[in-house]
Tab-separated table of C-alpha atoms in Angstrom:
chain	number	residue	atom	x	y	z
A	1	MET	CA	106.917	182.597	123.360
A	2	GLN	CA	106.724	179.810	125.931
A	3	LEU	CA	109.711	181.233	127.728
A	4	ILE	CA	108.035	184.642	127.914
A	5	VAL	CA	104.771	183.114	129.144
A	6	LEU	CA	106.544	181.113	131.875
A	7	ILE	CA	108.473	184.153	133.101
A	8	SER	CA	105.299	186.234	133.063
A	9	VAL	CA	103.394	183.633	135.095
A	10	VAL	CA	106.151	183.503	137.744
A	11	ALA	CA	106.237	187.342	137.873
A	12	LEU	CA	102.481	187.499	138.347
A	13	ILE	CA	102.620	184.996	141.197
A	14	TYR	CA	105.389	186.987	142.874
A	15	PHE	CA	103.671	190.369	142.605
A	16	GLY	CA	100.310	188.823	143.574
A	17	LEU	CA	101.867	187.444	146.761
A	18	ARG	CA	103.548	190.740	147.440
A	19	TYR	CA	100.244	192.537	147.086
A	20	PHE	CA	98.528	190.350	149.669
A	21	SER	CA	101.452	189.741	152.020
A	22	ASN	CA	105.006	191.054	152.190
A	23	GLU	CA	106.023	188.040	154.243
A	24	LEU	CA	104.791	185.648	151.576
A	25	SER	CA	106.715	187.523	148.872
A	26	VAL	CA	109.880	187.309	150.969
A	27	ALA	CA	109.350	183.547	151.479
A	28	PHE	CA	108.708	183.195	147.734
A	29	THR	CA	111.979	184.972	147.009
A	30	TYR	CA	113.906	182.686	149.357
A	31	LEU	CA	112.260	179.613	147.755
A	32	ALA	CA	113.218	180.903	144.302
A	33	GLY	CA	116.829	181.305	145.436
A	34	ILE	CA	116.981	177.804	146.905
A	35	ILE	CA	115.496	176.247	143.774
A	36	SER	CA	117.906	178.166	141.596
A	37	ILE	CA	120.927	177.110	143.632
A	38	PHE	CA	119.787	173.493	143.400
A	39	VAL	CA	119.453	173.758	139.598
A	40	VAL	CA	122.894	175.399	139.312
A	41	PHE	CA	124.546	172.690	141.385
A	42	ASN	CA	122.771	170.014	139.317
A	43	LEU	CA	124.156	171.586	136.146
A	44	LEU	CA	127.667	171.864	137.565
A	45	LEU	CA	127.929	168.401	139.117
A	46	PHE	CA	125.638	166.023	137.206
A	47	ASP	CA	125.007	167.396	133.748
A	48	SER	CA	127.115	165.979	130.894
A	49	ARG	CA	126.421	168.703	128.298
A	50	GLY	CA	129.134	171.017	126.970
A	51	THR	CA	130.532	174.015	128.810
A	52	ASN	CA	128.849	176.593	126.556
A	53	SER	CA	125.407	175.158	127.169
A	54	LYS	CA	126.002	174.908	130.928
A	55	VAL	CA	127.125	178.507	131.196
A	56	ALA	CA	124.102	179.699	129.240
A	57	TRP	CA	121.633	177.794	131.412
A	58	ILE	CA	123.357	178.902	134.666
A	59	ALA	CA	123.157	182.574	133.514
A	60	ILE	CA	119.420	182.278	132.808
A	61	VAL	CA	118.729	180.577	136.147
A	62	LEU	CA	120.702	183.159	138.118
A	63	VAL	CA	119.342	186.233	136.282
A	64	PHE	CA	115.739	184.982	136.487
A	65	PRO	CA	115.853	182.818	139.639
A	66	LEU	CA	112.565	180.890	139.754
A	67	ALA	CA	111.468	181.555	136.189
A	68	GLY	CA	114.869	180.428	134.920
A	69	ALA	CA	114.585	177.239	136.935
A	70	VAL	CA	111.135	176.537	135.523
A	71	VAL	CA	112.292	177.154	131.999
A	72	TYR	CA	115.285	174.847	132.551
A	73	SER	CA	113.042	172.092	133.886
A	74	VAL	CA	110.857	172.362	130.803
A	75	PHE	CA	113.396	172.927	128.022
A	76	GLY	CA	116.846	172.287	129.429
A	77	ARG	CA	116.793	168.696	130.668
A	78	ASP	CA	119.176	166.272	129.094
A	79	PRO	CA	117.253	164.763	126.129
A	80	ARG	CA	118.990	161.433	126.620
A	81	ASN	CA	117.026	160.976	129.819
A	82	ARG	CA	113.750	160.948	127.959
A	83	ARG	CA	111.885	157.652	128.177
A	84	LEU	CA	110.489	156.798	124.775
A	85	PRO	CA	107.468	154.456	124.510
A	86	LYS	CA	108.488	150.826	124.825
A	87	SER	CA	106.661	149.982	121.587
A	88	VAL	CA	108.793	152.542	119.687
A	89	LEU	CA	112.032	151.284	121.143
A	90	THR	CA	111.143	147.649	120.499
A	91	GLU	CA	109.967	148.152	116.925
A	92	THR	CA	112.904	150.359	116.068
A	93	THR	CA	115.387	147.767	117.340
A	94	LYS	CA	113.583	144.959	115.498
A	95	PHE	CA	113.525	146.980	112.300
A	96	ILE	CA	117.238	147.916	112.350
A	97	THR	CA	118.215	144.347	113.254
A	98	SER	CA	116.062	142.944	110.469
A	99	MET	CA	117.358	145.434	107.929
A	100	ARG	CA	120.953	144.675	108.621
A	101	PHE	CA	120.293	140.915	108.702
A	102	HIS	CA	118.574	140.952	105.319
A	103	GLY	CA	120.927	143.479	103.814
A	104	GLU	CA	123.857	142.617	101.619
A	105	LYS	CA	127.152	142.213	103.455
A	106	TRP	CA	129.668	144.719	102.177
A	107	ASP	CA	133.429	144.224	101.995
A	108	ILE	CA	135.052	147.037	104.004
A	109	SER	CA	138.624	146.037	103.207
A	110	ALA	CA	138.887	148.771	100.561
A	111	MET	CA	137.447	151.483	102.795
A	112	LEU	CA	139.387	154.641	103.554
A	113	PRO	CA	140.670	154.884	107.142
A	114	GLN	CA	138.180	157.716	107.809
A	115	ALA	CA	135.258	155.660	106.648
A	116	LYS	CA	136.332	152.714	108.763
A	117	ASN	CA	136.680	154.931	111.794
A	118	ILE	CA	133.270	156.432	111.239
A	119	GLN	CA	131.772	152.971	110.862
A	120	ASN	CA	133.418	151.837	114.067
A	121	MET	CA	131.997	154.900	115.900
A	122	THR	CA	128.535	154.957	114.443
A	123	GLY	CA	127.777	151.553	112.883
A	124	PHE	CA	127.035	153.110	109.458
A	125	GLU	CA	128.936	151.545	106.576
A	126	ALA	CA	130.490	153.271	103.589
A	127	LEU	CA	128.667	151.724	100.607
A	128	ALA	CA	130.104	151.434	97.104
A	129	GLY	CA	128.217	151.364	93.821
A	130	ASN	CA	126.512	154.751	93.865
A	131	LYS	CA	125.889	157.730	91.635
A	132	VAL	CA	125.793	161.152	93.375
A	133	ASP	CA	124.902	164.519	91.889
A	134	ILE	CA	125.269	167.856	93.706
A	135	LEU	CA	122.255	170.118	93.218
A	136	THR	CA	122.966	173.793	93.626
A	137	ASN	CA	120.139	175.997	94.904
A	138	GLY	CA	116.441	175.518	94.482
A	139	ASP	CA	116.359	175.893	90.701
A	140	GLU	CA	118.273	172.623	90.378
A	141	THR	CA	116.858	170.827	93.378
A	142	PHE	CA	113.085	171.149	93.105
A	143	PRO	CA	112.768	170.152	89.401
A	144	ALA	CA	114.857	167.065	90.088
A	145	ILE	CA	112.739	166.080	93.087
A	146	LEU	CA	109.427	166.657	91.260
A	147	ASP	CA	110.590	164.636	88.216
A	148	THR	CA	111.644	161.692	90.441
A	149	ILE	CA	108.408	161.784	92.392
A	150	ARG	CA	106.356	161.735	89.220
A	151	HIS	CA	108.084	158.597	88.048
A	152	ALA	CA	107.626	156.675	91.351
A	153	GLU	CA	106.251	153.174	90.979
A	154	HIS	CA	106.174	151.622	94.445
A	155	HIS	CA	106.658	154.166	97.235
A	156	ILE	CA	107.626	157.747	98.111
A	157	HIS	CA	108.969	158.658	101.518
A	158	ILE	CA	109.303	162.371	102.051
A	159	GLN	CA	110.413	164.219	105.184
A	160	TYR	CA	111.101	167.928	105.901
A	161	TYR	CA	111.753	170.200	108.806
A	162	ILE	CA	109.980	173.101	107.121
A	163	PHE	CA	107.219	172.467	104.581
A	164	ARG	CA	105.333	175.689	103.854
A	165	GLU	CA	102.038	176.303	102.107
A	166	ASP	CA	102.958	178.076	98.904
A	167	GLU	CA	103.397	177.452	95.203
A	168	ILE	CA	106.357	175.082	95.271
A	169	SER	CA	104.971	173.065	98.195
A	170	ALA	CA	101.577	172.809	96.455
A	171	ASN	CA	103.359	171.492	93.351
A	172	ILE	CA	105.079	168.783	95.412
A	173	ARG	CA	101.863	167.939	97.274
A	174	ASP	CA	99.933	167.638	94.014
A	175	ALA	CA	102.640	165.317	92.585
A	176	LEU	CA	102.345	163.128	95.702
A	177	VAL	CA	98.545	163.073	95.345
A	178	GLU	CA	98.787	161.980	91.753
A	179	ARG	CA	101.154	159.122	92.671
A	180	ALA	CA	98.992	158.095	95.658
A	181	GLU	CA	95.991	157.881	93.344
A	182	ALA	CA	98.080	155.554	91.181
A	183	ASN	CA	98.445	153.185	94.168
A	184	VAL	CA	101.981	154.268	95.062
A	185	HIS	CA	102.643	154.174	98.802
A	186	VAL	CA	103.141	157.811	99.852
A	187	ARG	CA	104.307	158.614	103.374
A	188	PHE	CA	104.892	162.224	104.383
A	189	LEU	CA	106.649	163.195	107.606
A	190	TYR	CA	107.130	166.774	108.792
A	191	ASP	CA	108.464	168.338	111.939
A	192	GLY	CA	105.734	169.372	114.356
A	193	LEU	CA	107.262	172.799	115.076
A	194	GLY	CA	109.123	173.658	111.862
A	195	SER	CA	106.017	172.821	109.774
A	196	SER	CA	103.427	173.864	112.366
A	197	GLY	CA	101.797	176.114	109.809
A	198	LEU	CA	100.654	173.178	107.665
A	199	SER	CA	96.847	173.084	107.754
A	200	LYS	CA	94.527	170.110	107.564
A	201	SER	CA	93.052	171.510	104.372
A	202	PHE	CA	96.472	171.492	102.711
A	203	LEU	CA	97.137	167.861	103.641
A	204	SER	CA	93.612	166.537	103.085
A	205	PRO	CA	93.969	165.919	99.298
A	206	LEU	CA	96.972	163.667	100.027
A	207	LYS	CA	95.152	161.728	102.718
A	208	GLU	CA	91.995	161.393	100.604
A	209	ALA	CA	94.164	159.922	97.830
A	210	GLY	CA	95.436	157.233	100.212
A	211	GLY	CA	98.674	158.911	101.338
A	212	GLU	CA	99.759	159.069	104.936
A	213	ALA	CA	101.023	162.173	106.756
A	214	TYR	CA	102.288	162.530	110.360
A	215	ALA	CA	103.934	165.269	112.393
A	216	PHE	CA	107.149	164.420	114.269
A	217	ASP	CA	106.656	165.485	117.905
A	218	PRO	CA	103.696	167.826	117.228
A	219	ILE	CA	103.368	171.000	119.272
A	220	ALA	CA	99.783	170.097	120.146
A	221	SER	CA	101.016	167.108	122.070
A	222	PRO	CA	100.872	167.125	125.894
A	223	TRP	CA	104.589	166.157	125.727
A	224	PHE	CA	105.485	169.323	123.860
A	225	THR	CA	107.355	170.769	126.814
A	226	ARG	CA	109.637	167.725	126.720
A	227	THR	CA	110.339	167.955	122.983
A	228	ALA	CA	109.965	171.726	122.203
A	229	ASN	CA	113.732	172.212	121.979
A	230	LEU	CA	114.416	168.906	120.224
A	231	ARG	CA	113.427	169.160	116.592
A	232	ASN	CA	113.734	166.884	113.595
A	233	HIS	CA	115.858	168.918	111.214
A	234	ARG	CA	116.278	166.272	108.499
A	235	LYS	CA	115.263	166.761	104.917
A	236	MET	CA	114.935	163.819	102.549
A	237	VAL	CA	113.012	162.212	99.734
A	238	VAL	CA	113.348	158.439	98.976
A	239	VAL	CA	111.668	157.095	95.858
A	240	ASP	CA	111.297	153.329	95.223
A	241	GLY	CA	114.276	152.682	97.490
A	242	HIS	CA	116.771	153.455	94.683
A	243	THR	CA	116.857	157.277	94.488
A	244	GLY	CA	117.280	159.636	97.405
A	245	PHE	CA	117.611	163.387	98.028
A	246	THR	CA	118.976	165.124	101.107
A	247	GLY	CA	120.752	168.367	102.005
A	248	GLY	CA	120.030	171.861	103.177
A	249	LEU	CA	116.818	172.772	101.338
A	250	ASN	CA	113.458	172.755	102.977
A	251	VAL	CA	110.313	173.345	100.960
A	252	GLY	CA	109.204	176.968	100.521
A	253	GLU	CA	109.455	179.845	98.107
A	254	GLU	CA	112.455	181.353	99.895
A	255	TYR	CA	114.427	178.251	98.938
A	256	GLN	CA	113.804	179.229	95.315
A	257	SER	CA	115.074	182.758	96.085
A	258	ASN	CA	111.525	184.062	95.885
A	259	THR	CA	111.702	186.234	99.033
A	260	PRO	CA	112.001	190.035	99.540
A	261	GLN	CA	114.480	189.492	102.398
A	262	PHE	CA	117.283	187.916	100.273
A	263	GLU	CA	118.259	188.331	96.638
A	264	VAL	CA	119.689	184.774	96.517
A	265	TRP	CA	119.098	181.800	98.805
A	266	ARG	CA	122.320	179.863	98.399
A	267	ASP	CA	121.914	176.174	99.305
A	268	THR	CA	123.195	172.717	98.526
A	269	HIS	CA	121.330	169.424	98.076
A	270	LEU	CA	122.294	166.078	96.643
A	271	ARG	CA	120.731	163.285	94.704
A	272	MET	CA	122.012	159.704	95.082
A	273	LYS	CA	121.222	156.459	93.360
A	274	GLY	CA	122.406	153.062	94.544
A	275	PRO	CA	122.896	151.131	97.793
A	276	ALA	CA	123.602	154.245	99.861
A	277	VAL	CA	119.910	155.184	99.601
A	278	ARG	CA	119.393	152.320	102.120
A	279	GLN	CA	120.738	154.549	104.854
A	280	LEU	CA	118.342	157.396	103.990
A	281	GLN	CA	115.519	154.857	103.974
A	282	GLU	CA	116.614	153.501	107.413
A	283	SER	CA	116.568	157.049	108.840
A	284	PHE	CA	113.125	157.762	107.468
A	285	ILE	CA	111.599	154.518	108.743
A	286	THR	CA	112.997	154.961	112.238
A	287	ASP	CA	111.502	158.450	112.345
A	288	TRP	CA	108.242	157.072	110.938
A	289	ILE	CA	108.105	154.496	113.735
A	290	HIS	CA	108.585	157.292	116.305
A	291	ALA	CA	105.986	159.611	114.707
A	292	THR	CA	103.328	156.883	114.397
A	293	SER	CA	104.062	155.340	117.814
A	294	ALA	CA	104.952	152.121	115.996
A	295	LYS	CA	101.360	151.785	114.707
A	296	THR	CA	101.961	151.580	111.000
A	297	SER	CA	101.292	149.080	108.220
A	298	LEU	CA	104.822	149.679	106.949
A	299	LEU	CA	106.219	147.466	109.677
A	300	ASP	CA	104.053	144.595	108.507
A	301	GLU	CA	105.305	145.038	104.950
A	302	LEU	CA	108.910	144.923	106.044
A	303	LYS	CA	108.432	141.527	107.691
A	304	GLU	CA	107.997	139.882	104.297
A	305	LYS	CA	111.195	139.394	102.282
A	306	PHE	CA	109.859	140.362	98.896
A	307	ARG	CA	108.322	143.568	100.263
A	308	PHE	CA	111.456	144.277	102.228
A	309	ASP	CA	113.478	144.112	99.030
A	310	ALA	CA	111.139	146.649	97.454
A	311	TYR	CA	112.140	149.183	100.129
A	312	PHE	CA	115.796	148.187	100.288
A	313	PRO	CA	117.033	147.209	96.835
A	314	SER	CA	120.797	146.709	96.674
A	315	GLU	CA	121.532	147.218	92.962
A	316	SER	CA	124.832	148.973	92.389
A	317	HIS	CA	125.236	151.863	89.957
A	318	GLU	CA	127.900	151.825	87.285
A	319	ALA	CA	129.322	155.092	88.653
A	320	ASP	CA	130.532	153.108	91.740
A	321	GLU	CA	131.014	156.064	94.121
A	322	MET	CA	131.513	155.400	97.817
A	323	VAL	CA	128.965	157.054	100.109
A	324	GLN	CA	128.358	156.914	103.850
A	325	THR	CA	125.318	158.494	105.488
A	326	VAL	CA	125.259	159.017	109.268
A	327	TYR	CA	122.140	160.087	111.110
A	328	GLY	CA	121.589	160.714	114.817
A	329	GLY	CA	119.642	162.718	117.323
A	330	PRO	CA	119.245	163.957	120.883
A	331	TYR	CA	118.193	160.628	122.302
A	332	ASN	CA	121.369	158.823	121.209
A	333	VAL	CA	124.027	158.132	123.832
A	334	GLU	CA	126.773	159.363	121.461
A	335	ARG	CA	126.743	162.329	119.094
A	336	ASP	CA	127.217	160.274	115.962
A	337	VAL	CA	126.776	163.081	113.370
A	338	ARG	CA	129.055	165.492	115.172
A	339	ASP	CA	131.677	162.808	115.894
A	340	ALA	CA	131.764	161.698	112.252
A	341	MET	CA	132.321	165.301	111.177
A	342	MET	CA	135.108	165.684	113.725
A	343	GLU	CA	136.778	162.527	112.454
A	344	MET	CA	136.941	164.050	108.950
A	345	ILE	CA	138.224	167.385	110.189
A	346	GLN	CA	140.951	165.737	112.240
A	347	SER	CA	142.007	163.535	109.344
A	348	ALA	CA	142.645	166.520	107.057
A	349	GLU	CA	146.196	166.819	105.690
A	350	LYS	CA	145.965	170.067	103.658
A	351	SER	CA	142.652	171.825	103.799
A	352	ILE	CA	139.269	172.148	105.499
A	353	TRP	CA	136.533	174.297	103.919
A	354	ILE	CA	133.286	174.814	105.831
A	355	ALA	CA	130.029	176.487	104.828
A	356	SER	CA	127.376	176.859	107.504
A	357	PRO	CA	124.626	179.432	108.109
A	358	TYR	CA	124.974	179.028	111.884
A	359	PHE	CA	128.524	178.631	113.210
A	360	VAL	CA	128.226	178.145	116.961
A	361	PRO	CA	130.529	175.133	117.693
A	362	ASP	CA	131.040	173.462	121.033
A	363	ASP	CA	134.476	173.754	122.675
A	364	GLU	CA	135.914	170.579	121.072
A	365	ALA	CA	134.738	171.393	117.583
A	366	LEU	CA	136.116	174.915	117.820
A	367	ALA	CA	139.408	173.584	119.177
A	368	ALA	CA	139.666	171.144	116.243
A	369	VAL	CA	139.157	173.879	113.657
A	370	ARG	CA	141.608	176.226	115.369
A	371	PHE	CA	144.193	173.467	115.785
A	372	ALA	CA	144.043	172.624	112.072
A	373	ALA	CA	144.589	176.242	111.114
A	374	ARG	CA	147.417	176.783	113.598
A	375	SER	CA	149.200	173.672	112.232
A	376	GLY	CA	149.301	175.262	108.776
A	377	LYS	CA	146.314	173.790	107.037
A	378	ASP	CA	144.164	175.904	104.741
A	379	VAL	CA	141.058	176.327	106.906
A	380	ARG	CA	138.204	178.524	105.476
A	381	VAL	CA	134.761	179.176	106.884
A	382	ILE	CA	131.913	180.799	104.942
A	383	VAL	CA	129.056	182.271	106.982
A	384	PRO	CA	126.208	184.649	106.094
A	385	GLY	CA	126.958	188.306	105.556
A	386	LYS	CA	123.316	188.953	106.433
A	387	GLY	CA	121.507	186.779	108.930
A	388	ASP	CA	117.972	185.467	108.986
A	389	ARG	CA	117.843	185.594	112.815
A	390	ALA	CA	119.620	188.102	115.018
A	391	ILE	CA	120.706	185.793	117.790
A	392	SER	CA	122.254	183.199	115.501
A	393	PHE	CA	123.866	185.860	113.301
A	394	TYR	CA	125.474	187.684	116.188
A	395	GLY	CA	126.345	184.321	117.821
A	396	THR	CA	128.203	183.274	114.666
A	397	ASN	CA	130.014	186.596	114.447
A	398	SER	CA	131.203	186.233	118.067
A	399	TYR	CA	133.466	183.389	116.981
A	400	PHE	CA	135.361	185.480	114.425
A	401	GLN	CA	138.052	186.514	116.922
A	402	ASP	CA	138.730	182.858	117.902
A	403	LEU	CA	138.943	181.835	114.267
A	404	LEU	CA	141.020	184.745	112.943
A	405	SER	CA	143.509	184.589	115.747
A	406	ALA	CA	144.246	180.943	114.844
A	407	GLY	CA	144.683	181.706	111.162
A	408	VAL	CA	141.276	180.606	109.903
A	409	LYS	CA	140.175	182.494	106.817
A	410	VAL	CA	136.608	183.766	107.469
A	411	PHE	CA	134.349	184.817	104.591
A	412	ALA	CA	131.023	186.666	104.922
A	413	TYR	CA	128.679	185.788	102.042
A	414	ARG	CA	127.160	188.663	100.070
A	415	ASP	CA	125.063	190.896	102.342
A	416	ASP	CA	122.033	190.937	100.052
A	417	SER	CA	121.685	187.141	100.151
A	418	PHE	CA	121.813	184.165	102.536
A	419	ILE	CA	123.980	181.071	102.479
A	420	HIS	CA	122.164	178.104	103.988
A	421	SER	CA	124.479	175.298	102.755
A	422	LYS	CA	125.750	172.763	105.229
A	423	VAL	CA	128.878	171.537	103.466
A	424	LEU	CA	132.484	170.560	104.283
A	425	LEU	CA	135.295	169.864	101.855
A	426	ILE	CA	138.367	168.023	103.195
A	427	ASP	CA	141.657	168.142	101.195
A	428	GLY	CA	139.719	168.721	98.030
A	429	LYS	CA	139.048	164.940	98.015
A	430	HIS	CA	136.203	164.234	100.425
A	431	ALA	CA	132.973	166.150	100.935
A	432	ILE	CA	130.245	166.201	103.558
A	433	VAL	CA	126.724	167.440	102.583
A	434	GLY	CA	123.611	167.276	104.733
A	435	THR	CA	121.252	168.928	107.179
A	436	ALA	CA	123.468	169.662	110.189
A	437	ASN	CA	124.727	173.163	110.854
A	438	PHE	CA	128.094	173.637	112.515
A	439	ASP	CA	126.515	174.532	115.844
A	440	VAL	CA	125.586	173.135	119.244
A	441	ARG	CA	121.906	172.769	118.291
A	442	SER	CA	122.692	170.422	115.385
A	443	PHE	CA	125.369	168.638	117.365
A	444	ARG	CA	123.198	168.035	120.426
A	445	LEU	CA	119.497	168.991	120.152
A	446	ASN	CA	118.329	168.245	116.619
A	447	HIS	CA	117.743	165.045	114.685
A	448	GLU	CA	120.247	165.441	111.830
A	449	LEU	CA	121.773	163.605	108.869
A	450	MET	CA	125.050	164.043	106.975
A	451	THR	CA	126.291	162.238	103.856
A	452	PHE	CA	130.020	161.647	103.321
A	453	LEU	CA	131.383	161.510	99.789
A	454	TYR	CA	134.859	160.006	99.248
A	455	ASN	CA	137.697	160.014	96.662
A	456	ARG	CA	137.237	163.208	94.559
A	457	THR	CA	134.334	161.972	92.466
A	458	PRO	CA	132.536	164.322	90.043
A	459	ALA	CA	130.185	165.221	92.977
A	460	VAL	CA	133.129	166.210	95.159
A	461	GLU	CA	134.589	168.234	92.288
A	462	LYS	CA	131.249	170.023	91.992
A	463	VAL	CA	131.363	170.866	95.744
A	464	GLU	CA	134.801	172.421	95.174
A	465	VAL	CA	133.550	174.443	92.184
A	466	ASP	CA	130.621	175.738	94.255
A	467	PHE	CA	132.964	176.619	97.117
A	468	LEU	CA	135.181	178.664	94.809
A	469	LYS	CA	132.133	180.493	93.454
A	470	ASP	CA	130.949	181.173	97.014
A	471	PHE	CA	134.379	182.508	98.029
A	472	SER	CA	134.257	184.932	95.070
A	473	ASP	CA	130.782	186.059	96.184
A	474	SER	CA	131.978	186.674	99.743
A	475	VAL	CA	133.992	189.300	101.598
A	476	PRO	CA	137.042	188.163	103.565
A	477	ILE	CA	136.892	189.243	107.194
A	478	SER	CA	140.165	190.705	108.420
A	479	ARG	CA	141.164	191.055	112.081
A	480	GLU	CA	141.407	194.801	111.605
A	481	ARG	CA	137.904	195.042	110.195
A	482	TYR	CA	136.479	192.883	112.885
A	483	GLU	CA	138.183	194.795	115.730
A	484	HIS	CA	136.648	198.031	114.507
A	485	ARG	CA	133.018	196.844	114.790
A	486	THR	CA	130.660	199.120	116.758
A	487	PHE	CA	130.060	198.889	120.468
A	488	PRO	CA	126.366	197.783	120.066
A	489	LYS	CA	127.566	194.911	117.883
A	490	ARG	CA	130.078	193.860	120.528
A	491	ILE	CA	127.300	193.766	123.141
A	492	GLY	CA	124.995	191.858	120.822
A	493	GLU	CA	127.669	189.290	120.042
A	494	SER	CA	128.452	188.766	123.716
A	495	LEU	CA	124.775	188.225	124.616
A	496	ALA	CA	124.171	185.998	121.586
A	497	ARG	CA	127.201	183.866	122.323
A	498	LEU	CA	125.962	183.303	125.825
A	499	LEU	CA	122.442	182.232	124.767
A	500	SER	CA	122.931	180.707	121.329
A	501	PRO	CA	124.046	177.235	122.548
A	502	ILE	CA	120.620	176.646	124.081
A	503	LEU	CA	118.371	178.519	121.611
């Protein structure tokens, strides 16, 4: 909507000048051309983003000369150039330093090579002593989350990209209210754009009960034009520091398959217990510092050792599974989430299975997937057979030719339903579950989080079982079938592929 408004304003200025003076309209046209050329050269020479994103922005700037330049200046600037408030940077650094100083020192000698490499790249350890359960779809996920919330004794930290106002969200809100009234610390964080529909009246019972709620980069902020395209896509719940949930599910009736658009909403979440919850907690608190501008009583609590231990207990679970959670976002110098996923893909010896609702990889990620298939590995990709958004659906389909030509087996999930899982299975032994799609937006523009599960534990076995069920519920895409798609679909895919890296 903002893009349309900006283009409309520029058009009105142009036609207004043309109405009053033809010379002014000509001068305006030349000015637009000069500005557009400047923006294009800046993209070509000084911008470090991927080729796909550059090409998309250059096309917009050249097709809509001045309007495209204005849109680029608002939405297209490199997010790593954003200057965050000094207080946020200072408190975040102090918190992370303090957490890792107080935390238990883990022996990494038994780590897998992939886990060590990921730790070297990102700084996140693989932690042993955990119990992980894979939760399939909303009918397994929401009851587990509600039950854990209702048994909270010290704190509940909850964060979602989308949190709607409907029956399931009201149930969760009411459970939070009940715990807040019992003097449990409840902190609720939601994305300012994804959950922009949340009303004050919906949140007021939680605040009246003593809970806290903040929007991450709200759209009402004067800085919205600097953050509009940079959203917090994480979903997590942390209860008492020992139990955590994360994965693909937001909160809304569609995630329980209660929607007329899709028969089934296929999704994957996980529940973990043990030291690995510390990394979920760390992610939440860093986002909380950002959302509250470092003005939060939580920081004072964390300065005292006994309170710190309440948020970061280190008790191991008898299941003793190794888990490594990596989080990152647009303001980081490196793309930690993406790079960790690439490390696992490149380490594969036999197979790589990927499920993603939006498959729009950058050049390097696409090359890694194609290389693995061409070298004889069993590479499979499941994508929706019916999309929830036209541009992402056609953008995903535009990659079929690249995948099929390399030997990747592509599956379209049943066309009456939607697959929203963000899951990878490597060699049948290691799994990755989290919030990041296999696309440029998740790799570069969103705040994301992925959890790595190692050594064919029961949780990894459940991921494999779910994959096999999803394959059986999908239709294989053959090269012959894809090549016979209609001309309008070909045009739609070409346009979507051009624009999808930036939208």
